Short mmCIF file of C-alpha atoms and ligand atoms in Angstrom, two decimals:
data_model
loop_
_atom_site.label_atom_id
_atom_site.label_comp_id
_atom_site.label_asym_id
_atom_site.label_seq_id
_atom_site.Cartn_x
_atom_site.Cartn_y
_atom_site.Cartn_z
CA UNK A 91 11.80 -10.86 -112.08
CA UNK A 92 11.36 -13.48 -114.83
CA UNK A 93 8.13 -11.83 -115.95
CA UNK A 94 9.79 -8.42 -116.27
CA UNK A 95 12.64 -9.92 -118.21
CA UNK A 96 10.34 -11.66 -120.71
CA UNK A 97 8.35 -8.46 -121.09
CA UNK A 98 11.57 -6.56 -121.64
CA UNK A 99 12.62 -8.94 -124.43
CA UNK A 100 9.18 -8.82 -125.92
CA UNK A 101 8.96 -5.06 -125.91
CA UNK A 102 12.52 -4.49 -127.06
CA UNK A 103 12.20 -6.94 -129.89
CA UNK A 104 8.78 -5.62 -130.91
CA UNK A 105 9.57 -1.93 -130.96
CA UNK A 106 13.28 -1.49 -131.54
CA UNK A 107 15.61 -2.72 -134.15
CA UNK A 108 17.89 -4.07 -131.45
CA UNK A 109 20.61 -4.86 -133.97
CA UNK A 110 21.45 -1.15 -134.07
CA UNK A 111 21.69 -0.81 -130.30
CA UNK A 112 24.97 -0.92 -128.42
CA UNK A 113 25.46 -4.33 -126.86
CA UNK A 114 27.65 -3.28 -123.92
CA UNK A 115 26.45 -3.50 -120.35
CA UNK A 116 26.07 -0.20 -118.55
CA UNK A 117 29.29 0.37 -116.60
CA UNK A 118 29.28 -1.00 -113.07
CA UNK A 119 28.40 2.16 -111.16
CA UNK A 120 26.33 3.76 -113.91
CA UNK A 121 23.07 5.24 -112.56
CA UNK A 122 19.69 5.00 -114.25
CA UNK A 123 16.95 7.20 -112.81
CA UNK A 124 13.91 9.37 -113.45
CA UNK A 125 13.05 13.01 -112.79
CA UNK A 126 10.26 15.43 -111.90
CA UNK A 127 10.07 19.02 -110.60
CA UNK A 128 8.04 20.53 -107.78
CA UNK A 129 5.67 22.86 -109.63
CA UNK A 130 5.03 20.34 -112.37
CA UNK A 131 3.77 17.58 -110.06
CA UNK A 132 3.04 18.77 -106.52
CA UNK A 133 -0.14 20.82 -106.59
CA UNK A 134 -1.06 21.95 -103.06
CA UNK A 135 -0.21 25.41 -104.32
CA UNK A 136 -1.56 27.26 -101.27
CA UNK A 137 -1.59 24.50 -98.68
CA UNK A 138 0.06 24.34 -95.28
CA UNK A 139 1.66 27.77 -95.45
CA UNK A 140 3.26 27.63 -98.89
CA UNK A 141 3.92 31.09 -100.35
CA UNK A 142 3.08 32.20 -103.88
CA UNK A 143 5.72 31.88 -106.58
CA UNK A 144 6.22 33.28 -110.05
CA UNK A 145 4.50 30.42 -111.89
CA UNK A 146 1.49 30.52 -109.53
CA UNK A 147 1.24 34.21 -110.30
CA UNK A 148 1.82 33.77 -114.04
CA UNK A 149 -0.75 31.02 -114.57
CA UNK A 150 -3.35 32.82 -112.42
CA UNK A 151 -2.78 36.28 -113.87
CA UNK A 152 -2.30 35.44 -117.54
CA UNK A 153 -4.38 32.28 -118.10
CA UNK A 154 -4.36 32.96 -121.83
CA UNK A 155 -0.61 32.31 -121.92
CA UNK A 156 -1.08 28.66 -120.95
CA UNK A 157 -2.72 26.11 -123.27
CA UNK A 158 -6.38 25.72 -122.30
CA UNK A 159 -5.73 28.09 -119.35
CA UNK A 160 -4.38 25.20 -117.32
CA UNK A 161 -2.63 25.77 -113.99
CA UNK A 162 -0.61 23.43 -111.79
CA UNK A 163 -2.72 24.19 -108.71
CA UNK A 164 -3.34 20.45 -108.41
CA UNK A 165 -1.07 19.00 -111.13
CA UNK A 166 -0.33 15.33 -110.28
CA UNK A 167 -1.32 16.06 -106.67
CA UNK A 168 2.02 14.69 -105.50
CA UNK A 169 1.73 16.90 -102.43
CA UNK A 170 -0.74 14.27 -101.26
CA UNK A 171 0.25 11.29 -103.38
CA UNK A 172 4.01 11.29 -102.89
CA UNK A 173 3.96 7.84 -101.28
CA UNK A 174 2.50 6.41 -104.46
CA UNK A 175 5.23 8.14 -106.46
CA UNK A 176 7.93 6.60 -104.29
CA UNK A 177 6.31 3.18 -104.73
CA UNK A 178 6.36 3.65 -108.50
CA UNK A 179 10.05 4.59 -108.35
CA UNK A 180 10.82 1.57 -106.26
CA UNK A 181 8.94 -0.66 -108.63
CA UNK A 182 10.81 0.88 -111.55
CA UNK A 183 14.07 0.02 -109.83
CA UNK A 184 15.83 3.37 -110.31
CA UNK A 185 19.09 4.17 -108.58
CA UNK A 186 18.20 7.85 -108.20
CA UNK A 187 15.25 10.22 -108.31
CA UNK A 188 15.81 13.76 -109.48
CA UNK A 189 13.21 16.05 -107.88
CA UNK A 190 13.09 19.68 -106.83
CA UNK A 191 12.23 21.61 -103.70
CA UNK A 192 9.73 24.40 -103.97
CA UNK A 193 11.49 27.44 -102.49
CA UNK A 194 8.24 29.08 -101.39
CA UNK A 195 7.00 25.90 -99.69
CA UNK A 196 10.02 26.07 -97.39
CA UNK A 197 10.36 29.85 -97.19
CA UNK A 198 6.90 31.31 -97.90
CA UNK A 199 8.14 34.82 -98.69
CA UNK A 200 11.45 33.59 -100.05
CA UNK A 201 13.65 34.89 -97.24
CA UNK A 202 15.22 32.73 -94.56
CA UNK A 203 13.68 34.60 -91.62
CA UNK A 204 10.47 32.60 -91.86
CA UNK A 205 10.78 28.85 -92.27
CA UNK A 206 7.64 26.83 -92.94
CA UNK A 207 8.16 23.65 -90.98
CA UNK A 208 5.21 21.95 -92.68
CA UNK A 209 7.03 22.37 -95.98
CA UNK A 210 10.25 21.04 -94.46
CA UNK A 211 8.35 18.03 -93.16
CA UNK A 212 6.87 17.29 -96.59
CA UNK A 213 10.32 16.93 -98.16
CA UNK A 214 11.78 15.11 -95.16
CA UNK A 215 9.05 12.49 -95.46
CA UNK A 216 9.90 11.96 -99.12
CA UNK A 217 13.64 11.70 -98.40
CA UNK A 218 13.03 9.18 -95.64
CA UNK A 219 10.81 7.07 -97.88
CA UNK A 220 13.39 7.21 -100.68
CA UNK A 221 16.06 6.09 -98.25
CA UNK A 222 13.95 3.16 -97.22
CA UNK A 223 13.44 2.29 -100.89
CA UNK A 224 17.19 2.55 -101.43
CA UNK A 225 16.80 5.37 -103.95
CA UNK A 226 19.23 8.24 -103.95
CA UNK A 227 17.63 11.70 -104.06
CA UNK A 228 19.16 14.13 -106.55
CA UNK A 229 17.71 17.43 -105.50
CA UNK A 230 17.34 20.63 -107.51
CA UNK A 231 17.01 23.72 -105.35
CA UNK A 232 15.45 25.84 -108.05
CA UNK A 233 13.33 24.55 -110.91
CA UNK A 234 11.77 27.85 -112.04
CA UNK A 235 9.39 28.56 -109.14
CA UNK A 236 10.78 31.87 -107.91
CA UNK A 237 9.09 33.26 -104.76
CA UNK A 238 6.88 36.18 -105.79
CA UNK A 239 8.74 38.56 -103.48
CA UNK A 240 11.90 38.24 -105.56
CA UNK A 241 9.99 38.34 -108.80
CA UNK A 242 8.63 41.73 -107.69
CA UNK A 243 12.20 42.85 -107.03
CA UNK A 244 13.12 42.18 -110.67
CA UNK A 245 13.68 38.46 -110.38
CA UNK A 246 16.67 37.17 -112.31
CA UNK A 247 17.65 40.68 -113.39
CA UNK A 248 18.52 41.60 -109.81
CA UNK A 249 22.00 40.55 -108.55
CA UNK A 250 20.66 40.72 -104.98
CA UNK A 251 18.99 37.40 -105.74
CA UNK A 252 22.39 35.70 -105.49
CA UNK A 253 22.55 36.47 -101.79
CA UNK A 254 18.97 35.34 -101.12
CA UNK A 255 19.41 32.16 -103.15
CA UNK A 256 22.49 31.33 -101.08
CA UNK A 257 20.48 31.81 -97.88
CA UNK A 258 17.71 29.54 -99.15
CA UNK A 259 20.29 26.93 -100.16
CA UNK A 260 21.79 27.06 -96.67
CA UNK A 261 18.38 26.26 -95.14
CA UNK A 262 18.02 23.26 -97.45
CA UNK A 263 21.53 21.94 -96.73
CA UNK A 264 20.85 22.30 -93.04
CA UNK A 265 17.49 20.52 -92.96
CA UNK A 266 17.98 17.96 -95.71
CA UNK A 267 21.74 17.39 -95.96
CA UNK A 268 21.58 14.24 -93.87
CA UNK A 269 19.57 12.62 -96.69
CA UNK A 270 20.64 14.55 -99.78
CA UNK A 271 24.15 13.96 -101.07
CA UNK A 272 23.67 15.25 -104.60
CA UNK A 273 22.56 18.84 -104.98
CA UNK A 274 21.74 20.75 -108.12
CA UNK A 275 21.53 24.48 -107.59
CA UNK A 276 19.53 25.60 -110.61
CA UNK A 277 17.68 23.96 -113.49
CA UNK A 278 18.41 25.14 -117.04
CA UNK A 279 19.33 28.81 -116.85
CA UNK A 280 19.19 29.05 -120.63
CA UNK A 281 15.49 28.06 -120.74
CA UNK A 282 14.70 30.62 -118.05
CA UNK A 283 16.82 33.42 -119.46
CA UNK A 284 15.77 33.00 -123.07
CA UNK A 285 12.11 32.15 -122.43
CA UNK A 286 11.43 34.24 -119.33
CA UNK A 287 13.66 37.28 -119.64
CA UNK A 288 14.41 37.76 -123.36
CA UNK A 289 11.63 36.34 -125.56
CA UNK A 290 8.88 36.46 -122.97
CA UNK A 291 7.50 33.01 -123.79
CA UNK A 292 7.77 31.67 -120.24
CA UNK A 293 7.19 33.23 -116.80
CA UNK A 294 7.66 36.06 -116.04
CA UNK A 295 7.12 36.87 -119.72
CA UNK A 296 9.63 39.73 -120.01
CA UNK A 297 10.61 40.73 -123.51
CA UNK A 298 14.07 42.30 -123.42
CA UNK A 299 15.92 40.91 -126.39
CA UNK A 300 18.95 43.14 -126.09
CA UNK A 301 20.03 42.73 -122.49
CA UNK A 302 17.58 40.41 -120.76
CA UNK A 303 19.31 37.11 -121.41
CA UNK A 304 22.76 38.38 -120.50
CA UNK A 305 21.73 40.01 -117.25
CA UNK A 306 19.71 36.93 -116.32
CA UNK A 307 22.65 34.63 -117.11
CA UNK A 308 24.92 36.82 -115.00
CA UNK A 309 22.63 36.69 -111.97
CA UNK A 310 22.14 32.92 -112.37
CA UNK A 311 25.89 32.38 -112.37
CA UNK A 312 26.34 34.50 -109.23
CA UNK A 313 23.46 32.73 -107.47
CA UNK A 314 24.74 29.30 -108.40
CA UNK A 315 28.27 30.14 -107.27
CA UNK A 316 27.03 31.57 -104.02
CA UNK A 317 25.06 28.36 -103.21
CA UNK A 318 28.09 26.30 -104.23
CA UNK A 319 30.49 28.18 -101.95
CA UNK A 320 28.12 27.96 -98.99
CA UNK A 321 27.97 24.19 -99.44
CA UNK A 322 31.68 23.95 -99.95
CA UNK A 323 32.65 26.01 -96.91
CA UNK A 324 29.93 25.19 -94.41
CA UNK A 325 28.56 21.71 -95.20
CA UNK A 326 30.75 19.63 -97.48
CA UNK A 327 33.04 18.30 -94.81
CA UNK A 328 30.26 17.15 -92.53
CA UNK A 329 27.79 16.03 -95.19
CA UNK A 330 30.15 14.61 -97.82
CA UNK A 331 27.89 15.40 -100.76
CA UNK A 332 28.42 16.99 -104.13
CA UNK A 333 26.90 19.85 -106.04
CA UNK A 334 26.47 21.13 -109.57
CA UNK A 335 24.11 23.07 -111.86
CA UNK A 336 21.96 21.71 -114.71
CA UNK A 337 22.84 23.16 -118.09
CA UNK A 338 20.59 22.49 -121.07
CA UNK A 339 21.50 22.39 -124.70
CA UNK A 340 20.66 20.58 -127.88
CA UNK A 341 23.40 19.64 -130.29
CA UNK A 342 24.34 22.29 -132.88
CA UNK A 343 25.46 20.52 -136.05
CA UNK A 344 26.93 22.56 -138.94
CA UNK A 345 24.51 22.48 -141.87
CA UNK A 346 27.43 21.75 -144.23
CA UNK A 347 31.22 21.39 -144.20
CA UNK A 348 31.67 25.01 -145.29
CA UNK A 349 33.87 27.14 -143.03
CA UNK A 350 31.02 29.54 -142.41
CA UNK A 351 28.61 26.80 -141.26
CA UNK A 352 31.26 25.16 -139.11
CA UNK A 353 32.06 28.44 -137.40
CA UNK A 354 28.35 29.36 -137.10
CA UNK A 355 27.72 26.07 -135.27
CA UNK A 356 30.55 26.85 -132.86
CA UNK A 357 29.15 30.34 -132.21
CA UNK A 358 25.73 28.78 -131.61
CA UNK A 359 27.24 26.44 -129.00
CA UNK A 360 28.99 29.39 -127.37
CA UNK A 361 25.78 31.43 -127.13
CA UNK A 362 23.53 28.58 -125.95
CA UNK A 363 25.73 26.29 -123.88
CA UNK A 364 29.04 28.08 -123.38
CA UNK A 365 27.50 31.24 -122.01
CA UNK A 366 26.49 29.27 -118.88
CA UNK A 367 29.12 26.52 -118.86
CA UNK A 368 32.26 28.44 -119.75
CA UNK A 369 32.31 30.74 -116.71
CA UNK A 370 31.85 27.69 -114.45
CA UNK A 371 34.19 25.21 -116.12
CA UNK A 372 36.76 27.46 -117.83
CA UNK A 373 36.35 30.98 -116.40
CA UNK A 374 34.63 33.99 -118.09
CA UNK A 375 32.14 34.15 -120.98
CA UNK A 376 33.10 32.47 -124.26
CA UNK A 377 35.24 34.81 -126.38
CA UNK A 378 32.74 34.83 -129.28
CA UNK A 379 30.01 36.05 -126.92
CA UNK A 380 32.26 38.80 -125.53
CA UNK A 381 33.32 39.91 -129.03
CA UNK A 382 29.98 39.74 -130.84
CA UNK A 383 27.96 41.53 -128.14
CA UNK A 384 30.66 44.21 -127.72
CA UNK A 385 30.88 44.87 -131.44
CA UNK A 386 27.16 45.11 -132.00
CA UNK A 387 26.62 47.19 -128.85
CA UNK A 388 29.20 49.65 -130.15
CA UNK A 389 27.59 49.84 -133.60
CA UNK A 390 24.19 50.30 -131.95
CA UNK A 391 25.50 53.31 -130.06
CA UNK A 392 25.70 51.87 -126.55
CA UNK A 393 28.43 53.34 -124.35
CA UNK A 394 29.48 49.81 -123.37
CA UNK A 395 28.70 46.20 -124.14
CA UNK A 396 25.22 44.94 -123.31
CA UNK A 397 26.95 41.86 -121.88
CA UNK A 398 27.83 42.45 -118.21
CA UNK A 399 31.57 42.35 -117.96
CA UNK A 400 32.72 39.90 -115.30
CA UNK A 401 35.30 41.35 -112.92
CA UNK A 402 38.31 39.22 -112.06
CA UNK A 403 36.80 38.71 -108.64
CA UNK A 404 33.56 37.43 -110.18
CA UNK A 405 35.42 35.19 -112.61
CA UNK A 406 37.25 33.60 -109.70
CA UNK A 407 34.06 33.36 -107.65
CA UNK A 408 32.24 31.47 -110.44
CA UNK A 409 35.07 29.41 -111.93
CA UNK A 410 35.30 25.83 -110.65
CA UNK A 411 31.94 25.85 -108.85
CA UNK A 412 30.86 22.41 -109.95
CA UNK A 413 31.74 18.90 -108.89
CA UNK A 414 30.41 17.32 -112.09
CA UNK A 415 28.50 18.35 -115.23
CA UNK A 416 24.70 17.97 -115.28
CA UNK A 417 23.29 17.99 -118.80
CA UNK A 418 19.67 18.22 -119.99
CA UNK A 419 19.17 17.59 -123.69
CA UNK A 420 16.35 16.70 -126.05
CA UNK A 421 17.21 17.50 -129.66
CA UNK A 422 19.57 18.63 -132.43
CA UNK A 423 19.54 21.49 -134.93
CA UNK A 424 21.39 22.18 -138.12
CA UNK A 425 23.13 25.55 -137.95
CA UNK A 426 24.05 27.91 -140.73
CA UNK A 427 25.21 31.50 -140.65
CA UNK A 428 22.56 34.21 -140.51
CA UNK A 429 23.36 37.92 -140.26
CA UNK A 430 26.96 39.10 -139.98
CA UNK A 431 27.99 40.71 -136.70
CA UNK A 432 28.11 44.16 -138.33
CA UNK A 433 24.85 43.74 -140.27
CA UNK A 434 21.21 44.54 -139.44
CA UNK A 435 22.13 47.11 -136.85
CA UNK A 436 18.91 48.36 -135.26
CA UNK A 437 17.02 46.87 -132.37
CA UNK A 438 19.47 45.09 -130.08
CA UNK A 439 18.87 41.36 -130.08
CA UNK A 440 20.45 38.23 -128.67
CA UNK A 441 19.62 36.49 -131.96
CA UNK A 442 21.42 39.12 -134.04
CA UNK A 443 24.38 39.02 -131.64
CA UNK A 444 24.57 35.29 -132.27
CA UNK A 445 24.11 35.73 -136.02
CA UNK A 446 23.17 32.12 -136.73
CA UNK A 447 20.10 30.44 -138.07
CA UNK A 448 18.87 26.94 -137.36
CA UNK A 449 16.61 24.32 -138.84
CA UNK A 450 15.78 20.64 -138.42
CA UNK A 451 15.75 17.86 -140.95
CA UNK A 452 12.06 17.16 -141.66
CA UNK A 453 12.85 13.44 -141.83
CA UNK A 454 13.88 13.34 -138.15
CA UNK A 455 11.10 11.57 -136.23
CA UNK A 456 9.20 13.91 -133.93
CA UNK A 457 5.80 14.11 -132.21
CA UNK A 458 6.20 17.71 -130.95
CA UNK A 459 8.27 20.42 -132.53
CA UNK A 460 11.10 20.55 -129.96
CA UNK A 461 12.07 16.86 -129.57
CA UNK A 462 13.62 14.94 -132.47
CA UNK A 463 15.06 11.47 -132.59
CA UNK A 464 18.71 12.25 -133.43
CA UNK A 465 20.85 9.95 -131.26
CA UNK A 466 24.06 10.80 -133.14
CA UNK A 467 23.56 14.44 -132.10
CA UNK A 468 23.38 13.34 -128.46
CA UNK A 469 26.62 11.39 -128.83
CA UNK A 470 28.37 14.40 -130.38
CA UNK A 471 27.05 16.67 -127.63
CA UNK A 472 28.41 14.39 -124.90
CA UNK A 473 31.81 14.32 -126.58
CA UNK A 474 31.79 18.08 -127.05
CA UNK A 475 30.91 18.78 -123.40
CA UNK A 476 33.59 16.39 -122.26
CA UNK A 477 36.26 17.94 -124.44
CA UNK A 478 35.37 21.60 -123.99
CA UNK A 479 34.71 21.83 -120.30
CA UNK A 480 37.75 20.24 -118.75
CA UNK A 481 36.83 16.56 -119.00
CA UNK A 482 34.15 16.65 -116.33
CA UNK A 483 32.19 13.66 -115.15
CA UNK A 484 28.90 14.07 -117.05
CA UNK A 485 25.53 13.12 -115.63
CA UNK A 486 22.50 13.32 -117.93
CA UNK A 487 19.87 14.86 -115.69
CA UNK A 488 17.04 15.04 -118.28
CA UNK A 489 16.24 13.42 -121.58
CA UNK A 490 12.96 12.06 -122.88
CA UNK A 491 10.27 11.97 -125.53
CA UNK A 492 7.17 14.17 -125.71
CA UNK A 493 3.96 13.06 -127.36
CA UNK A 494 0.50 14.54 -127.56
CA UNK A 495 -1.57 11.47 -126.71
CA UNK A 496 -0.12 10.14 -123.49
CA UNK A 497 -0.94 6.66 -124.75
CA UNK A 498 0.08 3.61 -122.73
CA UNK A 499 1.44 1.91 -125.81
CA UNK A 500 4.26 4.49 -126.16
CA UNK A 501 6.47 2.85 -128.76
CA UNK A 502 8.09 6.10 -129.85
CA UNK A 503 9.26 6.84 -126.32
CA UNK A 504 10.85 3.39 -126.04
CA UNK A 505 12.61 3.84 -129.38
CA UNK A 506 13.86 7.31 -128.44
CA UNK A 507 15.18 6.38 -125.00
CA UNK A 508 16.76 3.14 -126.15
CA UNK A 509 18.54 4.86 -129.04
CA UNK A 510 19.73 7.70 -126.79
CA UNK A 511 20.99 5.24 -124.22
CA UNK A 512 22.76 3.36 -126.97
CA UNK A 513 24.38 6.60 -128.18
CA UNK A 514 25.41 7.29 -124.60
CA UNK A 515 27.09 3.90 -124.38
CA UNK A 516 28.85 4.64 -127.70
CA UNK A 517 30.08 7.93 -126.25
CA UNK A 518 31.35 6.07 -123.20
CA UNK A 519 32.91 3.00 -124.80
CA UNK A 520 34.00 4.41 -128.19
CA UNK A 521 34.71 8.07 -127.45
CA UNK A 522 36.00 7.73 -123.90
CA UNK A 523 33.47 10.18 -122.42
CA UNK A 524 33.12 9.89 -118.65
CA UNK A 525 29.33 9.76 -118.45
CA UNK A 526 28.06 8.23 -115.23
CA UNK A 527 24.29 8.57 -115.15
CA UNK A 528 21.09 9.01 -117.13
CA UNK A 529 17.75 10.37 -115.95
CA UNK A 530 14.51 10.04 -117.89
CA UNK A 531 12.27 13.05 -117.97
CA UNK A 532 9.83 12.24 -116.60
CA UNK A 533 8.51 9.76 -114.08
CA UNK A 534 4.99 11.17 -114.54
CA UNK A 535 3.02 13.00 -117.19
CA UNK A 536 2.89 16.45 -115.64
CA UNK A 537 2.32 20.18 -116.08
CA UNK A 538 4.43 21.11 -119.11
CA UNK A 539 4.71 24.85 -118.36
CA UNK A 540 2.97 26.92 -121.07
CA UNK A 541 1.92 23.71 -122.82
CA UNK A 542 -0.17 22.82 -119.78
CA UNK A 543 -1.13 19.16 -119.86
CA UNK A 544 -1.09 18.88 -123.65
CA UNK A 545 2.39 17.38 -123.97
CA UNK A 546 3.19 14.14 -122.20
CA UNK A 547 6.63 12.89 -121.24
CA UNK A 548 5.91 10.42 -118.44
CA UNK A 549 6.80 6.78 -118.08
CA UNK A 550 3.59 6.82 -116.07
CA UNK A 551 0.31 8.17 -117.40
CA UNK A 552 -1.61 10.48 -115.10
CA UNK A 553 -5.35 10.90 -115.58
CA UNK A 554 -5.76 14.65 -115.04
CA UNK A 555 -9.56 14.30 -115.37
CA UNK A 556 -9.81 12.02 -112.35
CA UNK A 557 -9.90 13.53 -108.90
CA UNK A 558 -7.55 10.80 -107.81
CA UNK A 559 -5.01 11.67 -110.54
CA UNK A 560 -4.82 7.95 -111.31
CA UNK A 561 -1.35 6.79 -112.28
CA UNK A 562 -0.92 3.99 -114.84
CA UNK A 563 2.52 2.77 -115.94
CA UNK A 564 3.02 2.90 -119.70
CA UNK A 565 4.86 0.29 -121.80
CA UNK A 566 8.00 2.46 -121.52
CA UNK A 567 7.87 2.03 -117.73
CA UNK A 568 8.00 -1.76 -118.10
CA UNK A 569 10.68 -1.52 -120.77
CA UNK A 570 12.87 0.80 -118.63
CA UNK A 571 12.37 -1.50 -115.66
CA UNK A 572 13.79 -4.31 -117.80
CA UNK A 573 16.79 -2.21 -118.87
CA UNK A 574 17.54 -1.32 -115.27
CA UNK A 575 17.28 -4.92 -114.21
CA UNK A 576 19.41 -6.25 -117.04
CA UNK A 577 21.71 -3.18 -117.30
CA UNK A 578 21.77 -3.70 -121.02
CA UNK A 579 19.74 -2.68 -124.11
CA UNK A 580 19.69 -5.91 -126.10
CA UNK A 581 19.14 -9.58 -125.42
CA UNK A 582 22.76 -10.53 -125.09
CA UNK A 583 25.24 -8.03 -123.76
CA UNK A 584 29.02 -8.07 -123.51
CA UNK A 585 31.03 -6.49 -120.70
C1 LIG B 806 12.58 21.24 -118.11
C2 LIG B 806 11.40 20.45 -117.62
C3 LIG B 806 10.42 20.26 -118.75
C4 LIG B 806 11.11 19.49 -119.86
C5 LIG B 806 10.23 19.16 -121.02
C6 LIG B 806 13.08 20.83 -119.48
O1 LIG B 806 13.46 21.95 -120.16
O2 LIG B 806 13.59 21.21 -117.17
O3 LIG B 806 10.82 21.12 -116.55
O4 LIG B 806 9.26 19.62 -118.37
O5 LIG B 806 12.17 20.26 -120.33
O6 LIG B 806 9.66 20.30 -121.57
#
């Protein structure tokens, strides 16, 4: 205990200018945790009856789409080394562990008529060990590993998926609900819908810029709501848990005070964050999304808007399906206006519908192009979410720093996380935002999707060259351990 504390002081005073950090304690029940996801760490891709999913298929079929043709067939080998992971978590001292269940490990062909008890046992063992370690599991049902059967049926374009997702969720509530009291239905629909079904930069690699993202968002919302209602009606009373969805967004800052930049930034937020959050927290798509897509669809000659219109029944089905707000965030962009809604009519495109353009300040510290150290953007984002989505309790379910080296002496990660935590405390104490938890992405260096193993976000280094996948805590691990122990970012904290 004393050793950790001294190390904490040493590291915090060496790497951070602690005078700029908030000196409040974390509120009494505030939770500090760490996260991973099934495909990124488990490996065991075809073991013990697991079925094939979309990312297995994608990495095996299109190796050229992944840096150095990497796959996650073995990844961190957590399918075999989960006990070591739980020990690391216990040592770190986290209150919660955000992890995901691999749908096709539980239901090999995706449907609930064939349950793989070996898969069930794998997760039950983890939940039991977490319970023993006094760590609360926060469990995501879907972190991008769609069973291949549904992928072949059109994946997230097909509204039938909502029904099947609900059935899968029911199986998980039934088998794991005794241990799991915090459920997350789906991870980051915007990453999936933009990357997978509009731009084609993630699995399944579909390029449908005009309709893909909207149809995918629509099916995600229906699937999420269906899993929520099943929990609400059939399990909540007996299991006394809660459930939400993870929504991801950076902060969209107007590039200047001009009216056009201020309104472009708002439209950006509507198209990136609001498109998923508004139907759940306020009902229906954001008005700017409805208007822009309708107007451009009309000018492009479509008989109706490319945005699926939500019926009143669907609006009611989706609205209110969240017990708290789960937010993943990594960066900030400056936003300025791009094309006008009635300009550049030609190929239908989500980007042209949005009509904004974005850039980053080159002076913002960054090791990879999508994470920048902009803590004030994080604070503004928290305030915005709180004010625009009905004052929800906000839980940060992912935030972290990516580097290319994976070095143990990860000063930049410590600086980033400490400054983001400080901004979070500012949002709480100064802006009155009800933010109740923070989760570092990630516990382990892991398979970073199309970046393979080239980008590292772990508090723990994993040696992907060693058969043993040797885990070594980085300096950030020891620093975070100190923060958790002290519940404070600087040497002396006030209440
Ligand atoms: C995803 C994680 C991913 C992380 C860093 C998030 O978008 O949920 O799976 O590893 O970003 O890229």
